[in-house]
PDB file of N, CA and C in Angstrom:
ATOM      1  N   UNK A   1       0.836  -1.211   0.000  1.00  0.00           N
ATOM      2  CA  UNK A   1       0.000   0.000   0.000  1.00  0.00           C
ATOM      3  C   UNK A   1       0.873   1.265   0.000  1.00  0.00           C
ATOM      4  N   UNK A   2       1.845   1.286   0.882  1.00  0.00           N
ATOM      5  CA  UNK A   2       2.696   2.475   0.986  1.00  0.00           C
ATOM      6  C   UNK A   2       3.435   2.761  -0.320  1.00  0.00           C
ATOM      7  N   UNK A   3       3.971   1.704  -0.939  1.00  0.00           N
ATOM      8  CA  UNK A   3       4.725   1.907  -2.180  1.00  0.00           C
ATOM      9  C   UNK A   3       3.807   2.438  -3.272  1.00  0.00           C
ATOM     10  N   UNK A   4       2.552   1.958  -3.281  1.00  0.00           N
ATOM     11  CA  UNK A   4       1.602   2.437  -4.292  1.00  0.00           C
ATOM     12  C   UNK A   4       1.383   3.932  -4.149  1.00  0.00           C
ATOM     13  N   UNK A   5       1.353   4.391  -2.902  1.00  0.00           N
ATOM     14  CA  UNK A   5       1.070   5.807  -2.684  1.00  0.00           C
ATOM     15  C   UNK A   5       2.265   6.679  -3.099  1.00  0.00           C
ATOM     16  N   UNK A   6       3.480   6.199  -2.888  1.00  0.00           N
ATOM     17  CA  UNK A   6       4.652   7.025  -3.195  1.00  0.00           C
ATOM     18  C   UNK A   6       5.102   6.874  -4.650  1.00  0.00           C
ATOM     19  N   UNK A   7       4.647   5.813  -5.329  1.00  0.00           N
ATOM     20  CA  UNK A   7       5.110   5.551  -6.695  1.00  0.00           C
ATOM     21  C   UNK A   7       4.847   6.706  -7.659  1.00  0.00           C
ATOM     22  N   UNK A   8       3.603   7.226  -7.727  1.00  0.00           N
ATOM     23  CA  UNK A   8       3.355   8.346  -8.655  1.00  0.00           C
ATOM     24  C   UNK A   8       4.289   9.516  -8.380  1.00  0.00           C
ATOM     25  N   UNK A   9       4.560   9.750  -7.114  1.00  0.00           N
ATOM     26  CA  UNK A   9       5.483  10.833  -6.761  1.00  0.00           C
ATOM     27  C   UNK A   9       6.851  10.587  -7.384  1.00  0.00           C
ATOM     28  N   UNK A  10       7.346   9.366  -7.213  1.00  0.00           N
ATOM     29  CA  UNK A  10       8.661   9.024  -7.762  1.00  0.00           C
ATOM     30  C   UNK A  10       8.682   9.196  -9.268  1.00  0.00           C
ATOM     31  N   UNK A  11       7.622   8.722  -9.928  1.00  0.00           N
ATOM     32  CA  UNK A  11       7.559   8.851 -11.385  1.00  0.00           C
ATOM     33  C   UNK A  11       7.557  10.318 -11.784  1.00  0.00           C
ATOM     34  N   UNK A  12       6.765  11.112 -11.065  1.00  0.00           N
ATOM     35  CA  UNK A  12       6.669  12.528 -11.417  1.00  0.00           C
ATOM     36  C   UNK A  12       8.025  13.201 -11.236  1.00  0.00           C
ATOM     37  N   UNK A  13       8.737  12.833 -10.177  1.00  0.00           N
ATOM     38  CA  UNK A  13      10.043  13.448  -9.926  1.00  0.00           C
ATOM     39  C   UNK A  13      11.010  13.087 -11.051  1.00  0.00           C
ATOM     40  N   UNK A  14      10.993  11.819 -11.458  1.00  0.00           N
ATOM     41  CA  UNK A  14      11.889  11.392 -12.544  1.00  0.00           C
ATOM     42  C   UNK A  14      11.571  12.165 -13.821  1.00  0.00           C
ATOM     43  N   UNK A  15      10.274  12.331 -14.107  1.00  0.00           N
ATOM     44  CA  UNK A  15       9.885  13.051 -15.322  1.00  0.00           C
ATOM     45  C   UNK A  15      10.386  14.488 -15.284  1.00  0.00           C
ATOM     46  N   UNK A  16      10.211  15.153 -14.135  1.00  0.00           N
ATOM     47  CA  UNK A  16      10.649  16.544 -14.046  1.00  0.00           C
ATOM     48  C   UNK A  16      12.171  16.619 -14.144  1.00  0.00           C
ATOM     49  N   UNK A  17      12.857  15.623 -13.577  1.00  0.00           N
ATOM     50  CA  UNK A  17      14.312  15.580 -13.689  1.00  0.00           C
ATOM     51  C   UNK A  17      14.734  15.457 -15.144  1.00  0.00           C
ATOM     52  N   UNK A  18      14.018  14.625 -15.905  1.00  0.00           N
ATOM     53  CA  UNK A  18      14.344  14.457 -17.321  1.00  0.00           C
ATOM     54  C   UNK A  18      14.129  15.761 -18.073  1.00  0.00           C
ATOM     55  N   UNK A  19      13.031  16.449 -17.778  1.00  0.00           N
ATOM     56  CA  UNK A  19      12.768  17.733 -18.435  1.00  0.00           C
ATOM     57  C   UNK A  19      13.871  18.722 -18.079  1.00  0.00           C
ATOM     58  N   UNK A  20      14.277  18.720 -16.821  1.00  0.00           N
ATOM     59  CA  UNK A  20      15.354  19.583 -16.369  1.00  0.00           C
ATOM     60  C   UNK A  20      16.623  19.279 -17.149  1.00  0.00           C
ATOM     61  N   UNK A  21      16.918  17.994 -17.312  1.00  0.00           N
ATOM     62  CA  UNK A  21      18.102  17.557 -18.038  1.00  0.00           C
ATOM     63  C   UNK A  21      18.052  18.059 -19.476  1.00  0.00           C
ATOM     64  N   UNK A  22      16.885  17.905 -20.107  1.00  0.00           N
ATOM     65  CA  UNK A  22      16.703  18.385 -21.478  1.00  0.00           C
ATOM     66  C   UNK A  22      16.982  19.874 -21.552  1.00  0.00           C
ATOM     67  N   UNK A  23      16.435  20.623 -20.594  1.00  0.00           N
ATOM     68  CA  UNK A  23      16.610  22.071 -20.577  1.00  0.00           C
ATOM     69  C   UNK A  23      18.081  22.415 -20.449  1.00  0.00           C
ATOM     70  N   UNK A  24      18.757  21.750 -19.529  1.00  0.00           N
ATOM     71  CA  UNK A  24      20.177  22.034 -19.328  1.00  0.00           C
ATOM     72  C   UNK A  24      20.982  21.692 -20.570  1.00  0.00           C
ATOM     73  N   UNK A  25      20.607  20.580 -21.233  1.00  0.00           N
ATOM     74  CA  UNK A  25      21.358  20.161 -22.413  1.00  0.00           C
ATOM     75  C   UNK A  25      21.224  21.184 -23.529  1.00  0.00           C
ATOM     76  N   UNK A  26      19.994  21.660 -23.773  1.00  0.00           N
ATOM     77  CA  UNK A  26      19.806  22.638 -24.846  1.00  0.00           C
ATOM     78  C   UNK A  26      20.469  23.956 -24.458  1.00  0.00           C
ATOM     79  N   UNK A  27      20.442  24.285 -23.168  1.00  0.00           N
ATOM     80  CA  UNK A  27      21.114  25.499 -22.708  1.00  0.00           C
ATOM     81  C   UNK A  27      22.609  25.385 -22.971  1.00  0.00           C
ATOM     82  N   UNK A  28      23.167  24.210 -22.684  1.00  0.00           N
ATOM     83  CA  UNK A  28      24.589  23.976 -22.922  1.00  0.00           C
ATOM     84  C   UNK A  28      24.933  24.136 -24.388  1.00  0.00           C
ATOM     85  N   UNK A  29      24.076  23.623 -25.270  1.00  0.00           N
ATOM     86  CA  UNK A  29      24.327  23.744 -26.711  1.00  0.00           C
ATOM     87  C   UNK A  29      24.407  25.204 -27.101  1.00  0.00           C
ATOM     88  N   UNK A  30      23.443  25.997 -26.638  1.00  0.00           N
ATOM     89  CA  UNK A  30      23.440  27.431 -26.953  1.00  0.00           C
ATOM     90  C   UNK A  30      24.702  28.080 -26.407  1.00  0.00           C
ATOM     91  N   UNK A  31      25.094  27.682 -25.203  1.00  0.00           N
ATOM     92  CA  UNK A  31      26.287  28.250 -24.573  1.00  0.00           C
ATOM     93  C   UNK A  31      27.527  27.933 -25.396  1.00  0.00           C
ATOM     94  N   UNK A  32      27.619  26.690 -25.867  1.00  0.00           N
ATOM     95  CA  UNK A  32      28.759  26.300 -26.705  1.00  0.00           C
ATOM     96  C   UNK A  32      28.802  27.157 -27.966  1.00  0.00           C
ATOM     97  N   UNK A  33      27.645  27.373 -28.586  1.00  0.00           N
ATOM     98  CA  UNK A  33      27.590  28.209 -29.794  1.00  0.00           C
ATOM     99  C   UNK A  33      28.120  29.602 -29.481  1.00  0.00           C
ATOM    100  N   UNK A  34      27.685  30.148 -28.357  1.00  0.00           N
ATOM    101  CA  UNK A  34      28.122  31.489 -27.968  1.00  0.00           C
ATOM    102  C   UNK A  34      29.628  31.516 -27.755  1.00  0.00           C
ATOM    103  N   UNK A  35      30.147  30.516 -27.063  1.00  0.00           N
ATOM    104  CA  UNK A  35      31.585  30.473 -26.809  1.00  0.00           C
ATOM    105  C   UNK A  35      32.352  30.461 -28.118  1.00  0.00           C
ATOM    106  N   UNK A  36      31.894  29.653 -29.067  1.00  0.00           N
ATOM    107  CA  UNK A  36      32.567  29.565 -30.367  1.00  0.00           C
ATOM    108  C   UNK A  36      32.538  30.926 -31.059  1.00  0.00           C
ATOM    109  N   UNK A  37      31.392  31.587 -31.007  1.00  0.00           N
ATOM    110  CA  UNK A  37      31.275  32.903 -31.643  1.00  0.00           C
ATOM    111  C   UNK A  37      32.223  33.901 -30.977  1.00  0.00           C
ATOM    112  N   UNK A  38      32.335  33.813 -29.663  1.00  0.00           N
ATOM    113  CA  UNK A  38      33.188  34.761 -28.948  1.00  0.00           C
ATOM    114  C   UNK A  38      34.662  34.537 -29.259  1.00  0.00           C
ATOM    115  N   UNK A  39      35.037  33.301 -29.544  1.00  0.00           N
ATOM    116  CA  UNK A  39      36.442  33.006 -29.801  1.00  0.00           C
ATOM    117  C   UNK A  39      36.900  33.577 -31.131  1.00  0.00           C
ATOM    118  N   UNK A  40      35.977  33.731 -32.085  1.00  0.00           N
ATOM    119  CA  UNK A  40      36.379  34.244 -33.401  1.00  0.00           C
ATOM    120  C   UNK A  40      36.325  35.757 -33.461  1.00  0.00           C
TER     121      UNK A  40
END
């Protein structure tokens, strides 16, 4: 019973973590582009 109650929470946290990861990854890509532009 207890695990059933906490499971959706765990899933939701993992999903938000994945979205966060995606956001950071795309942010990093933009940052890399900027760095390259600044070097030239």
